mmCIF file of C-alpha atoms and ligand atoms in Angstrom:
data_model
loop_
_atom_site.group_PDB
_atom_site.id
_atom_site.type_symbol
_atom_site.label_atom_id
_atom_site.label_comp_id
_atom_site.label_asym_id
_atom_site.label_seq_id
_atom_site.Cartn_x
_atom_site.Cartn_y
_atom_site.Cartn_z
ATOM 1 C CA MET A 1 4.572 -32.901 -6.257
ATOM 2 C CA ARG A 2 3.372 -36.507 -6.159
ATOM 3 C CA TYR A 3 1.668 -38.348 -9.016
ATOM 4 C CA VAL A 4 0.289 -41.795 -9.507
ATOM 5 C CA LEU A 5 0.821 -43.953 -12.617
ATOM 6 C CA ASP A 6 -0.549 -47.323 -13.562
ATOM 7 C CA LEU A 7 1.393 -49.893 -15.613
ATOM 8 C CA GLY A 8 0.427 -48.149 -18.838
ATOM 9 C CA GLY A 9 1.628 -44.858 -17.373
ATOM 10 C CA LEU A 10 4.986 -46.414 -16.506
ATOM 11 C CA GLY A 11 5.282 -47.549 -20.120
ATOM 12 C CA GLN A 12 4.544 -43.988 -21.251
ATOM 13 C CA LEU A 13 7.192 -42.648 -18.886
ATOM 14 C CA LEU A 14 9.834 -44.977 -20.326
ATOM 15 C CA ALA A 15 8.726 -44.083 -23.863
ATOM 16 C CA ALA A 16 9.014 -40.357 -23.022
ATOM 17 C CA LEU A 17 12.597 -40.940 -21.877
ATOM 18 C CA ARG A 18 13.459 -42.886 -25.024
ATOM 19 C CA GLN A 19 11.930 -40.169 -27.120
ATOM 20 C CA ARG A 20 14.264 -37.677 -25.449
ATOM 21 C CA GLY A 21 17.216 -39.745 -26.620
ATOM 22 C CA PHE A 22 18.067 -41.602 -23.422
ATOM 23 C CA ARG A 23 19.478 -45.113 -23.366
ATOM 24 C CA LEU A 24 17.358 -46.961 -20.814
ATOM 25 C CA ILE A 25 19.216 -49.078 -18.256
ATOM 26 C CA GLY A 26 17.098 -51.052 -15.825
ATOM 27 C CA PRO A 27 16.726 -54.298 -13.903
ATOM 28 C CA VAL A 28 16.584 -57.499 -15.951
ATOM 29 C CA VAL A 29 16.771 -61.188 -15.087
ATOM 30 C CA ALA A 30 20.134 -62.435 -16.330
ATOM 31 C CA ASP A 31 22.419 -65.283 -15.250
ATOM 32 C CA GLY A 32 20.138 -66.289 -12.391
ATOM 33 C CA ALA A 33 20.112 -62.849 -10.784
ATOM 34 C CA ILE A 34 18.559 -59.433 -11.193
ATOM 35 C CA CYS A 35 21.187 -57.407 -13.011
ATOM 36 C CA TYR A 36 21.293 -54.059 -14.775
ATOM 37 C CA GLY A 37 20.885 -54.208 -18.547
ATOM 38 C CA GLU A 38 19.611 -52.255 -21.498
ATOM 39 C CA ILE A 39 15.808 -52.189 -21.685
ATOM 40 C CA THR A 40 13.409 -50.828 -24.247
ATOM 41 C CA SER A 41 10.084 -50.974 -22.394
ATOM 42 C CA ALA A 42 8.423 -52.019 -19.145
ATOM 43 C CA ALA A 43 8.029 -55.517 -20.632
ATOM 44 C CA ASP A 44 11.762 -56.063 -20.045
ATOM 45 C CA LEU A 45 11.479 -55.478 -16.281
ATOM 46 C CA PRO A 46 11.568 -58.491 -13.908
ATOM 47 C CA ALA A 47 7.800 -58.811 -13.362
ATOM 48 C CA GLY A 48 6.940 -61.254 -10.603
ATOM 49 C CA TRP A 49 10.535 -61.933 -9.520
ATOM 50 C CA THR A 50 12.118 -61.457 -6.151
ATOM 51 C CA ASP A 51 15.296 -62.666 -4.512
ATOM 52 C CA GLU A 52 16.347 -64.317 -1.313
ATOM 53 C CA GLN A 53 19.796 -63.478 -0.065
ATOM 54 C CA ASP A 54 22.019 -63.919 2.953
ATOM 55 C CA GLY A 55 25.733 -64.233 3.644
ATOM 56 C CA GLY A 56 27.203 -66.076 0.640
ATOM 57 C CA THR A 57 23.830 -66.988 -0.889
ATOM 58 C CA TYR A 58 21.480 -65.517 -3.493
ATOM 59 C CA ARG A 59 18.587 -67.063 -5.352
ATOM 60 C CA LEU A 60 15.708 -65.809 -7.452
ATOM 61 C CA LYS A 61 12.156 -66.693 -6.495
ATOM 62 C CA ARG A 62 8.765 -66.015 -8.049
ATOM 63 C CA ARG A 63 6.322 -63.704 -6.316
ATOM 64 C CA ASP A 64 2.618 -63.745 -6.970
ATOM 65 C CA ASP A 65 1.784 -60.033 -7.249
ATOM 66 C CA GLY A 66 3.530 -59.282 -10.557
ATOM 67 C CA ALA A 67 5.619 -56.513 -8.955
ATOM 68 C CA LEU A 68 8.242 -55.063 -11.312
ATOM 69 C CA PHE A 69 10.609 -53.859 -8.600
ATOM 70 C CA GLY A 70 9.866 -56.432 -5.890
ATOM 71 C CA TYR A 71 13.478 -57.502 -5.339
ATOM 72 C CA ASN A 72 16.473 -56.227 -3.410
ATOM 73 C CA VAL A 73 19.731 -55.049 -4.920
ATOM 74 C CA GLY A 74 21.467 -57.577 -7.175
ATOM 75 C CA PRO A 75 25.182 -58.087 -7.841
ATOM 76 C CA GLN A 76 25.431 -55.035 -10.105
ATOM 77 C CA SER A 77 24.808 -51.335 -9.623
ATOM 78 C CA PRO A 78 24.904 -48.270 -11.898
ATOM 79 C CA LYS A 79 28.703 -48.486 -11.432
ATOM 80 C CA LYS A 80 28.565 -51.034 -14.260
ATOM 81 C CA TYR A 81 27.828 -48.154 -16.642
ATOM 82 C CA LEU A 82 29.297 -45.067 -14.968
ATOM 83 C CA PHE A 83 32.619 -46.735 -14.128
ATOM 84 C CA PRO A 84 32.677 -49.793 -16.407
ATOM 85 C CA ALA A 85 34.801 -52.828 -15.525
ATOM 86 C CA SER A 86 37.069 -52.124 -18.471
ATOM 87 C CA ALA A 87 37.421 -49.061 -20.654
ATOM 88 C CA THR A 88 39.845 -47.569 -23.129
ATOM 89 C CA LEU A 89 41.266 -44.293 -21.857
ATOM 90 C CA TRP A 90 42.853 -43.317 -25.160
ATOM 91 C CA ARG A 91 43.779 -44.886 -28.455
ATOM 92 C CA SER A 92 46.254 -43.785 -31.101
ATOM 93 C CA HIS A 93 45.401 -44.620 -34.680
ATOM 94 C CA PRO A 94 46.431 -43.883 -38.231
ATOM 95 C CA PRO A 95 44.958 -40.650 -39.663
ATOM 96 C CA GLY A 96 41.332 -40.946 -40.760
ATOM 97 C CA THR A 97 40.478 -43.969 -38.609
ATOM 98 C CA ALA A 98 39.336 -42.254 -35.420
ATOM 99 C CA ASP A 99 36.629 -43.881 -33.287
ATOM 100 C CA THR A 100 33.414 -42.018 -32.943
ATOM 101 C CA ASP A 101 31.644 -41.937 -29.628
ATOM 102 C CA ASP A 102 27.958 -41.330 -30.123
ATOM 103 C CA GLU A 103 26.719 -42.931 -26.906
ATOM 104 C CA LYS A 104 23.389 -41.565 -25.749
ATOM 105 C CA PRO A 105 23.007 -40.357 -22.140
ATOM 106 C CA PHE A 106 21.823 -42.982 -19.672
ATOM 107 C CA ALA A 107 18.442 -43.085 -17.998
ATOM 108 C CA PHE A 108 18.767 -45.445 -15.038
ATOM 109 C CA ILE A 109 15.487 -47.079 -14.027
ATOM 110 C CA GLY A 110 14.901 -48.651 -10.613
ATOM 111 C CA VAL A 111 17.875 -47.165 -8.761
ATOM 112 C CA ARG A 112 17.643 -47.782 -5.025
ATOM 113 C CA SER A 113 18.433 -45.263 -2.317
ATOM 114 C CA CYS A 114 21.697 -46.978 -1.350
ATOM 115 C CA GLU A 115 22.696 -46.825 -5.022
ATOM 116 C CA LEU A 116 21.935 -43.100 -5.198
ATOM 117 C CA HIS A 117 24.227 -42.648 -2.214
ATOM 118 C CA ALA A 118 26.863 -44.808 -3.918
ATOM 119 C CA ILE A 119 26.666 -42.660 -7.062
ATOM 120 C CA ALA A 120 27.134 -39.568 -4.871
ATOM 121 C CA VAL A 121 30.214 -41.217 -3.334
ATOM 122 C CA GLN A 122 31.695 -42.009 -6.749
ATOM 123 C CA ASP A 123 30.872 -38.469 -7.920
ATOM 124 C CA ARG A 124 33.106 -37.187 -5.130
ATOM 125 C CA VAL A 125 35.858 -39.663 -5.929
ATOM 126 C CA PHE A 126 35.890 -39.151 -9.695
ATOM 127 C CA LEU A 127 34.691 -35.567 -10.066
ATOM 128 C CA GLY A 128 35.385 -33.887 -6.742
ATOM 129 C CA GLY A 129 39.166 -33.451 -6.877
ATOM 130 C CA GLN A 130 41.526 -31.254 -8.823
ATOM 131 C CA HIS A 131 41.568 -33.664 -11.759
ATOM 132 C CA PRO A 132 38.056 -34.864 -12.626
ATOM 133 C CA ASP A 133 37.963 -38.165 -14.473
ATOM 134 C CA PRO A 134 36.816 -37.364 -18.044
ATOM 135 C CA LEU A 135 35.496 -40.860 -18.750
ATOM 136 C CA TYR A 136 33.310 -40.917 -15.645
ATOM 137 C CA ALA A 137 32.239 -37.311 -16.285
ATOM 138 C CA ALA A 138 31.157 -38.136 -19.839
ATOM 139 C CA ARG A 139 29.080 -41.125 -18.700
ATOM 140 C CA ARG A 140 27.598 -39.324 -15.702
ATOM 141 C CA ASP A 141 26.804 -36.131 -17.585
ATOM 142 C CA GLY A 142 23.102 -35.727 -18.221
ATOM 143 C CA ALA A 143 22.169 -39.115 -16.750
ATOM 144 C CA PHE A 144 18.488 -39.247 -15.795
ATOM 145 C CA ILE A 145 17.644 -41.252 -12.692
ATOM 146 C CA VAL A 146 14.326 -42.904 -11.922
ATOM 147 C CA ALA A 147 14.737 -44.177 -8.367
ATOM 148 C CA VAL A 148 12.549 -46.782 -6.698
ATOM 149 C CA ASN A 149 11.909 -46.768 -2.960
ATOM 150 C CA CYS A 150 12.469 -50.274 -1.623
ATOM 151 C CA GLY A 151 9.331 -52.232 -0.817
ATOM 152 C CA GLN A 152 11.246 -54.864 1.131
ATOM 153 C CA ALA A 153 14.653 -55.323 2.715
ATOM 154 C CA ALA A 154 16.970 -58.312 2.335
ATOM 155 C CA ARG A 155 18.650 -60.099 5.244
ATOM 156 C CA THR A 156 21.859 -58.435 4.098
ATOM 157 C CA CYS A 157 20.542 -54.857 3.975
ATOM 158 C CA PHE A 158 21.739 -52.279 6.515
ATOM 159 C CA CYS A 159 21.205 -48.960 4.720
ATOM 160 C CA VAL A 160 19.258 -47.515 7.670
ATOM 161 C CA SER A 161 22.318 -47.726 9.917
ATOM 162 C CA MET A 162 24.422 -46.038 7.202
ATOM 163 C CA SER A 163 21.804 -43.256 6.724
ATOM 164 C CA ALA A 164 21.490 -44.295 3.077
ATOM 165 C CA GLY A 165 17.954 -45.632 2.718
ATOM 166 C CA PRO A 166 15.492 -47.112 2.154
ATOM 167 C CA LYS A 167 13.766 -43.911 0.930
ATOM 168 C CA ALA A 168 15.394 -42.027 -1.928
ATOM 169 C CA ASP A 169 16.098 -38.607 -0.459
ATOM 170 C CA ALA A 170 18.263 -36.889 -3.100
ATOM 171 C CA GLY A 171 20.039 -37.465 -6.383
ATOM 172 C CA PHE A 172 17.045 -38.548 -8.480
ATOM 173 C CA ASP A 173 14.900 -36.959 -11.154
ATOM 174 C CA LEU A 174 11.903 -39.133 -10.303
ATOM 175 C CA ALA A 175 11.339 -41.557 -7.431
ATOM 176 C CA LEU A 176 8.706 -44.292 -7.616
ATOM 177 C CA THR A 177 7.088 -46.362 -4.913
ATOM 178 C CA GLU A 178 5.419 -49.484 -6.246
ATOM 179 C CA LEU A 179 1.957 -50.199 -4.839
ATOM 180 C CA THR A 180 0.202 -53.511 -5.335
ATOM 181 C CA GLY A 181 -2.942 -54.958 -3.771
ATOM 182 C CA GLU A 182 -5.906 -52.782 -2.877
ATOM 183 C CA GLY A 183 -6.324 -50.013 -5.454
ATOM 184 C CA GLY A 184 -4.487 -51.973 -8.181
ATOM 185 C CA HIS A 185 -0.926 -52.159 -9.406
ATOM 186 C CA ARG A 186 0.402 -48.603 -9.588
ATOM 187 C CA PHE A 187 3.341 -46.352 -8.817
ATOM 188 C CA LEU A 188 3.501 -43.262 -6.693
ATOM 189 C CA ALA A 189 5.917 -40.871 -8.426
ATOM 190 C CA GLU A 190 7.727 -38.029 -6.710
ATOM 191 C CA THR A 191 9.677 -35.469 -8.719
ATOM 192 C CA GLY A 192 13.182 -34.489 -7.661
ATOM 193 C CA THR A 193 14.228 -32.057 -10.409
ATOM 194 C CA PRO A 194 12.633 -29.773 -13.010
ATOM 195 C CA ARG A 195 13.656 -32.402 -15.595
ATOM 196 C CA GLY A 196 11.641 -34.971 -13.685
ATOM 197 C CA GLU A 197 8.645 -32.593 -13.631
ATOM 198 C CA GLU A 198 8.986 -32.032 -17.349
ATOM 199 C CA VAL A 199 9.069 -35.775 -18.152
ATOM 200 C CA ILE A 200 6.127 -36.574 -15.890
ATOM 201 C CA ALA A 201 4.170 -33.745 -17.524
ATOM 202 C CA ASP A 202 4.738 -35.567 -20.797
ATOM 203 C CA THR A 203 3.315 -38.807 -19.379
ATOM 204 C CA PRO A 204 -0.438 -38.690 -20.074
ATOM 205 C CA GLY A 205 -1.204 -41.474 -17.581
ATOM 206 C CA ALA A 206 0.295 -39.542 -14.617
ATOM 207 C CA GLN A 207 -2.412 -38.177 -12.320
ATOM 208 C CA PRO A 208 -2.050 -36.250 -9.066
ATOM 209 C CA ALA A 209 -1.686 -38.761 -6.218
ATOM 210 C CA SER A 210 -4.492 -39.108 -3.710
ATOM 211 C CA PRO A 211 -3.704 -38.793 0.016
ATOM 212 C CA ARG A 212 -4.519 -42.527 0.270
ATOM 213 C CA ASP A 213 -1.831 -43.445 -2.288
ATOM 214 C CA ALA A 214 0.692 -41.159 -0.600
ATOM 215 C CA THR A 215 -0.009 -42.732 2.796
ATOM 216 C CA ALA A 216 0.235 -46.246 1.356
ATOM 217 C CA ALA A 217 3.650 -45.414 -0.157
ATOM 218 C CA ASP A 218 4.931 -43.926 3.118
ATOM 219 C CA GLN A 219 3.827 -47.038 4.991
ATOM 220 C CA ILE A 220 5.700 -49.300 2.560
ATOM 221 C CA ILE A 221 8.921 -47.379 3.141
ATOM 222 C CA GLU A 222 8.452 -47.435 6.924
ATOM 223 C CA ARG A 223 7.867 -51.181 6.811
ATOM 224 C CA THR A 224 11.028 -51.691 4.746
ATOM 225 C CA ALA A 225 13.075 -49.605 7.173
ATOM 226 C CA ALA A 226 11.867 -51.820 10.016
ATOM 227 C CA GLN A 227 12.867 -54.987 8.100
ATOM 228 C CA MET A 228 16.640 -54.374 7.878
ATOM 229 C CA GLY A 229 18.428 -57.691 8.195
ATOM 230 C CA ARG A 230 21.557 -56.208 9.693
ATOM 231 C CA ALA A 231 22.932 -52.999 11.212
ATOM 232 C CA MET A 232 26.349 -51.427 11.343
ATOM 233 C CA PRO A 233 27.272 -50.963 15.012
ATOM 234 C CA ALA A 234 26.642 -47.391 16.111
ATOM 235 C CA VAL A 235 30.223 -46.578 17.096
ATOM 236 C CA ASP A 236 32.794 -44.105 15.800
ATOM 237 C CA LEU A 237 34.114 -46.333 13.019
ATOM 238 C CA ARG A 238 37.236 -44.248 12.390
ATOM 239 C CA ASP A 239 38.326 -44.317 16.028
ATOM 240 C CA LEU A 240 37.455 -47.985 16.297
ATOM 241 C CA LEU A 241 39.448 -49.082 13.256
ATOM 242 C CA TYR A 242 42.405 -46.723 13.687
ATOM 243 C CA GLY A 243 42.667 -47.904 17.288
ATOM 244 C CA ASN A 244 42.612 -51.593 16.394
ATOM 245 C CA LEU A 245 45.051 -52.088 13.554
ATOM 246 C CA GLU A 246 46.628 -55.036 15.380
ATOM 247 C CA HIS A 247 43.410 -56.586 16.683
ATOM 248 C CA PRO A 248 43.396 -60.437 16.616
ATOM 249 C CA ARG A 249 40.101 -60.340 14.675
ATOM 250 C CA TRP A 250 42.083 -59.546 11.515
ATOM 251 C CA ASP A 251 43.726 -62.993 11.810
ATOM 252 C CA ASP A 252 40.342 -64.565 12.365
ATOM 253 C CA VAL A 253 38.806 -63.024 9.237
ATOM 254 C CA ALA A 254 41.981 -63.757 7.232
ATOM 255 C CA ALA A 255 41.528 -67.459 7.996
ATOM 256 C CA ARG A 256 38.134 -67.288 6.228
ATOM 257 C CA CYS A 257 38.867 -64.776 3.456
ATOM 258 C CA LEU A 258 39.819 -66.221 0.064
ATOM 259 C CA THR A 259 41.135 -62.815 -1.130
ATOM 260 C CA CYS A 260 39.020 -63.331 -4.243
ATOM 261 C CA GLY A 261 38.021 -59.656 -4.469
ATOM 262 C CA ASN A 262 34.325 -60.413 -5.085
ATOM 263 C CA CYS A 263 33.347 -57.929 -2.384
ATOM 264 C CA THR A 264 35.145 -55.100 -4.178
ATOM 265 C CA MET A 265 33.719 -56.041 -7.580
ATOM 266 C CA ALA A 266 30.135 -56.086 -6.262
ATOM 267 C CA CYS A 267 30.544 -52.955 -4.142
ATOM 268 C CA PRO A 268 28.905 -49.915 -5.747
ATOM 269 C CA THR A 269 31.494 -47.507 -4.312
ATOM 270 C CA CYS A 270 34.813 -49.374 -4.766
ATOM 271 C CA PHE A 271 36.799 -47.565 -7.431
ATOM 272 C CA CYS A 272 40.299 -49.062 -7.580
ATOM 273 C CA PHE A 273 41.599 -49.760 -11.059
ATOM 274 C CA SER A 274 44.760 -50.673 -12.927
ATOM 275 C CA VAL A 275 45.988 -49.304 -16.231
ATOM 276 C CA GLU A 276 47.676 -51.176 -19.043
ATOM 277 C CA ASP A 277 49.160 -49.986 -22.330
ATOM 278 C CA VAL A 278 48.723 -52.238 -25.347
ATOM 279 C CA THR A 279 50.096 -51.941 -28.886
ATOM 280 C CA ASP A 280 49.197 -54.046 -31.885
ATOM 281 C CA LEU A 281 51.917 -56.178 -33.436
ATOM 282 C CA ALA A 282 51.947 -54.110 -36.617
ATOM 283 C CA GLY A 283 52.730 -50.976 -34.600
ATOM 284 C CA ARG A 284 49.852 -49.049 -36.155
ATOM 285 C CA ALA A 285 47.732 -48.587 -33.058
ATOM 286 C CA ALA A 286 48.255 -48.285 -29.335
ATOM 287 C CA GLU A 287 45.812 -47.918 -26.507
ATOM 288 C CA ARG A 288 45.659 -47.413 -22.778
ATOM 289 C CA ASN A 289 43.074 -49.547 -21.016
ATOM 290 C CA ARG A 290 41.675 -49.223 -17.543
ATOM 291 C CA SER A 291 40.101 -52.123 -15.676
ATOM 292 C CA TRP A 292 38.762 -52.666 -12.175
ATOM 293 C CA ASP A 293 41.334 -53.792 -9.676
ATOM 294 C CA SER A 294 40.956 -54.721 -6.047
ATOM 295 C CA CYS A 295 42.847 -54.196 -2.809
ATOM 296 C CA PHE A 296 42.613 -57.980 -2.489
ATOM 297 C CA THR A 297 45.046 -58.600 -5.366
ATOM 298 C CA LEU A 298 48.764 -58.813 -4.642
ATOM 299 C CA ASP A 299 49.656 -56.643 -7.615
ATOM 300 C CA HIS A 300 47.515 -53.779 -6.378
ATOM 301 C CA SER A 301 49.993 -53.051 -3.575
ATOM 302 C CA TYR A 302 53.091 -53.655 -5.701
ATOM 303 C CA ILE A 303 55.473 -50.798 -5.019
ATOM 304 C CA HIS A 304 59.108 -50.688 -6.098
ATOM 305 C CA GLY A 305 60.086 -54.328 -6.023
ATOM 306 C CA GLY A 306 57.242 -56.087 -4.253
ATOM 307 C CA PRO A 307 53.739 -55.955 -2.831
ATOM 308 C CA VAL A 308 53.365 -54.272 0.542
ATOM 309 C CA ARG A 309 50.233 -56.204 1.533
ATOM 310 C CA THR A 310 51.297 -59.811 1.238
ATOM 311 C CA SER A 311 48.846 -61.393 3.696
ATOM 312 C CA ALA A 312 45.079 -61.850 3.608
ATOM 313 C CA ARG A 313 45.050 -60.150 7.005
ATOM 314 C CA SER A 314 46.622 -56.981 5.646
ATOM 315 C CA ARG A 315 44.426 -56.936 2.538
ATOM 316 C CA TYR A 316 41.102 -57.416 4.366
ATOM 317 C CA ARG A 317 42.173 -54.822 6.937
ATOM 318 C CA GLN A 318 43.073 -52.400 4.155
ATOM 319 C CA TRP A 319 39.677 -52.869 2.483
ATOM 320 C CA MET A 320 37.555 -52.468 5.585
ATOM 321 C CA THR A 321 39.632 -49.690 7.134
ATOM 322 C CA HIS A 322 39.630 -47.730 3.887
ATOM 323 C CA LYS A 323 35.904 -48.211 3.355
ATOM 324 C CA LEU A 324 34.800 -47.243 6.847
ATOM 325 C CA ALA A 325 37.548 -44.939 8.121
ATOM 326 C CA THR A 326 40.212 -43.592 5.741
ATOM 327 C CA TRP A 327 37.599 -42.837 3.072
ATOM 328 C CA THR A 328 36.039 -40.240 5.370
ATOM 329 C CA GLY A 329 39.299 -38.320 5.556
ATOM 330 C CA GLN A 330 39.874 -38.566 1.809
ATOM 331 C CA PHE A 331 36.399 -37.865 0.479
ATOM 332 C CA GLY A 332 34.370 -36.582 3.425
ATOM 333 C CA THR A 333 32.013 -39.552 3.292
ATOM 334 C CA SER A 334 31.875 -43.182 4.304
ATOM 335 C CA GLY A 335 32.738 -45.634 1.539
ATOM 336 C CA CYS A 336 29.883 -47.903 2.614
ATOM 337 C CA VAL A 337 26.191 -47.330 1.922
ATOM 338 C CA GLY A 338 24.881 -50.488 3.579
ATOM 339 C CA CYS A 339 23.740 -52.246 0.396
ATOM 340 C CA GLY A 340 24.912 -55.660 1.666
ATOM 341 C CA ARG A 341 26.365 -56.828 -1.662
ATOM 342 C CA CYS A 342 29.755 -57.658 -0.152
ATOM 343 C CA ILE A 343 27.981 -59.999 2.294
ATOM 344 C CA THR A 344 25.792 -61.769 -0.275
ATOM 345 C CA TRP A 345 28.517 -62.168 -2.892
ATOM 346 C CA CYS A 346 31.314 -63.210 -0.563
ATOM 347 C CA PRO A 347 31.791 -66.954 -1.155
ATOM 348 C CA ALA A 348 32.846 -67.275 2.480
ATOM 349 C CA GLY A 349 29.843 -65.282 3.755
ATOM 350 C CA ILE A 350 32.079 -62.731 5.500
ATOM 351 C CA ASP A 351 29.934 -59.939 6.893
ATOM 352 C CA ILE A 352 31.391 -56.440 7.285
ATOM 353 C CA THR A 353 28.891 -55.591 10.058
ATOM 354 C CA GLU A 354 29.825 -58.727 11.984
ATOM 355 C CA GLU A 355 33.546 -57.995 11.669
ATOM 356 C CA VAL A 356 33.050 -54.452 12.983
ATOM 357 C CA ALA A 357 30.836 -55.739 15.798
ATOM 358 C CA ALA A 358 33.464 -58.293 16.813
ATOM 359 C CA ILE A 359 36.143 -55.624 17.135
ATOM 360 C CA ALA A 360 33.749 -53.190 18.838
ATOM 361 C CA ALA A 361 32.691 -55.815 21.375
ATOM 362 C CA ASP A 362 36.285 -56.275 22.423
ATOM 363 C CA THR A 363 37.211 -52.608 22.736
HETATM 364 S S1 SF4 B 401 35.884 -60.880 2.048
HETATM 365 FE FE1 SF4 B 401 34.876 -62.505 0.851
HETATM 366 S S2 SF4 B 401 34.486 -61.604 -1.177
HETATM 367 FE FE2 SF4 B 401 35.998 -60.310 -0.127
HETATM 368 S S3 SF4 B 401 37.984 -61.091 -0.804
HETATM 369 FE FE3 SF4 B 401 37.509 -62.151 1.131
HETATM 370 S S4 SF4 B 401 36.471 -64.046 0.477
HETATM 371 FE FE4 SF4 B 401 36.468 -62.686 -1.322
HETATM 372 S S1 SF4 B 402 31.108 -52.261 1.640
HETATM 373 FE FE1 SF4 B 402 29.542 -53.819 1.247
HETATM 374 S S2 SF4 B 402 27.652 -53.031 2.137
HETATM 375 FE FE2 SF4 B 402 29.100 -51.313 1.989
HETATM 376 S S3 SF4 B 402 28.614 -50.328 0.012
HETATM 377 FE FE3 SF4 B 402 30.245 -51.827 -0.407
HETATM 378 S S4 SF4 B 402 29.179 -53.725 -0.970
HETATM 379 FE FE4 SF4 B 402 27.653 -52.358 -0.035
#
C-alpha cells in the first residue's frame, strides 16, 4: 500500500516512532558532512543540503528546494550504531555496581537501498553463523527502518551494478520517496512490514497516494538509476580475482595506497575488529573492549611472531579479494553494495571499480 505525507505528516510519523519508544537516528549535518546522529524531529534533518563527491573529495552544497533527503550517502552508515567503532564486550565489577543497559531500540531514518543491503550483509556475518554476536543482536533486535529511495546518484555510486539500489526492495518497515516541485513538498510512503502499516495508520497526515504521486516517485528512482557515476565491471569477480593474485596491477595500486584503512572504516559492510582486555590499576574492575580494525593495519595479520601481510600490495589485495570474492564463499553474498564510500573517502582517490576494470581489461 502506498501513502503520501506532507512535511507535517513526516513530523507525525517521527513522533509516532518516538511515542513507541524508539531512539531516532537520522541524517544530520556534522563536521562538514551528512552523518548519522540522534534526532528528535524533522527539524533536525539536513533541509536544503546536498553533497558533491568524487574520488577523494566530498563537499556539502546548498540546494534550493528544501529537500530533506537530497544528498547521497555520507561517510557513516547504520554500522555506526549496529556495530559501533568501540564497545565493551563484558566488564567485571565489585558486587552491587553492575551497569544497566536501558538503551531503547533504534529507528533508523533515511536509510538508502545500498545501506539496507549492507545491513543484510552484516546480519549474515554477525547473526548467520553458529555463534551469533550478542552485541550486534541486541542492537539490531527490533530496529525500525524508514528507508529513502535515492533521488539522485553521486559520481561514486555504483549500486545498480551490484544489484543493491537505488530502490529499496527489502529490509525496511517503511520506504519514502521525496517529491518536490509540482504538487508540493511531500513523501510517497510504501510499507514493507505490518509494523510499518501500523505506524503509518497512526500518522493522521498519511493519505492514500494518487496514481500521479506513485508515477512521479517511480520516475525519480528510474532517473537516479540512470545517473550512476560508476559501474562494477560485469565479470565473474571471483574467477577474475582468484585467477590474478600475482597481477602487476597490485603493485600499481600499492604505489598509491597509503594503507590508512579509511576505506574499511567508511565501508558499511567491513566488520574486522580487534579485542583488548583492560584492568584498572586498583584491580577492582576489568573489561574486554572491541574496536574496529582493518586489513590495512600490520597488526591485523599478526600471527605467531609477525604479520603475514607486510606490504601494501598484499593488504590491498586482501581487502579487495575478500570483499569481492572470498566473502561470497564465506557468507553467500558479495561484501560490496556499490555505495562508493571507499572511493570518496580514500585520500588517494583509489577506486575499487577502476582497479577491477584494470585487471579485467588485461585478462
Ligand atoms: S585504498 Fe585508500 S582509503 Fe584504503 S587504505 Fe589505501 S589509501 Fe587508505
Ligand atoms: S567496498 Fe566500497 S563501494 Fe563497496 S560497500 Fe564497501 S565502501 Fe561501499
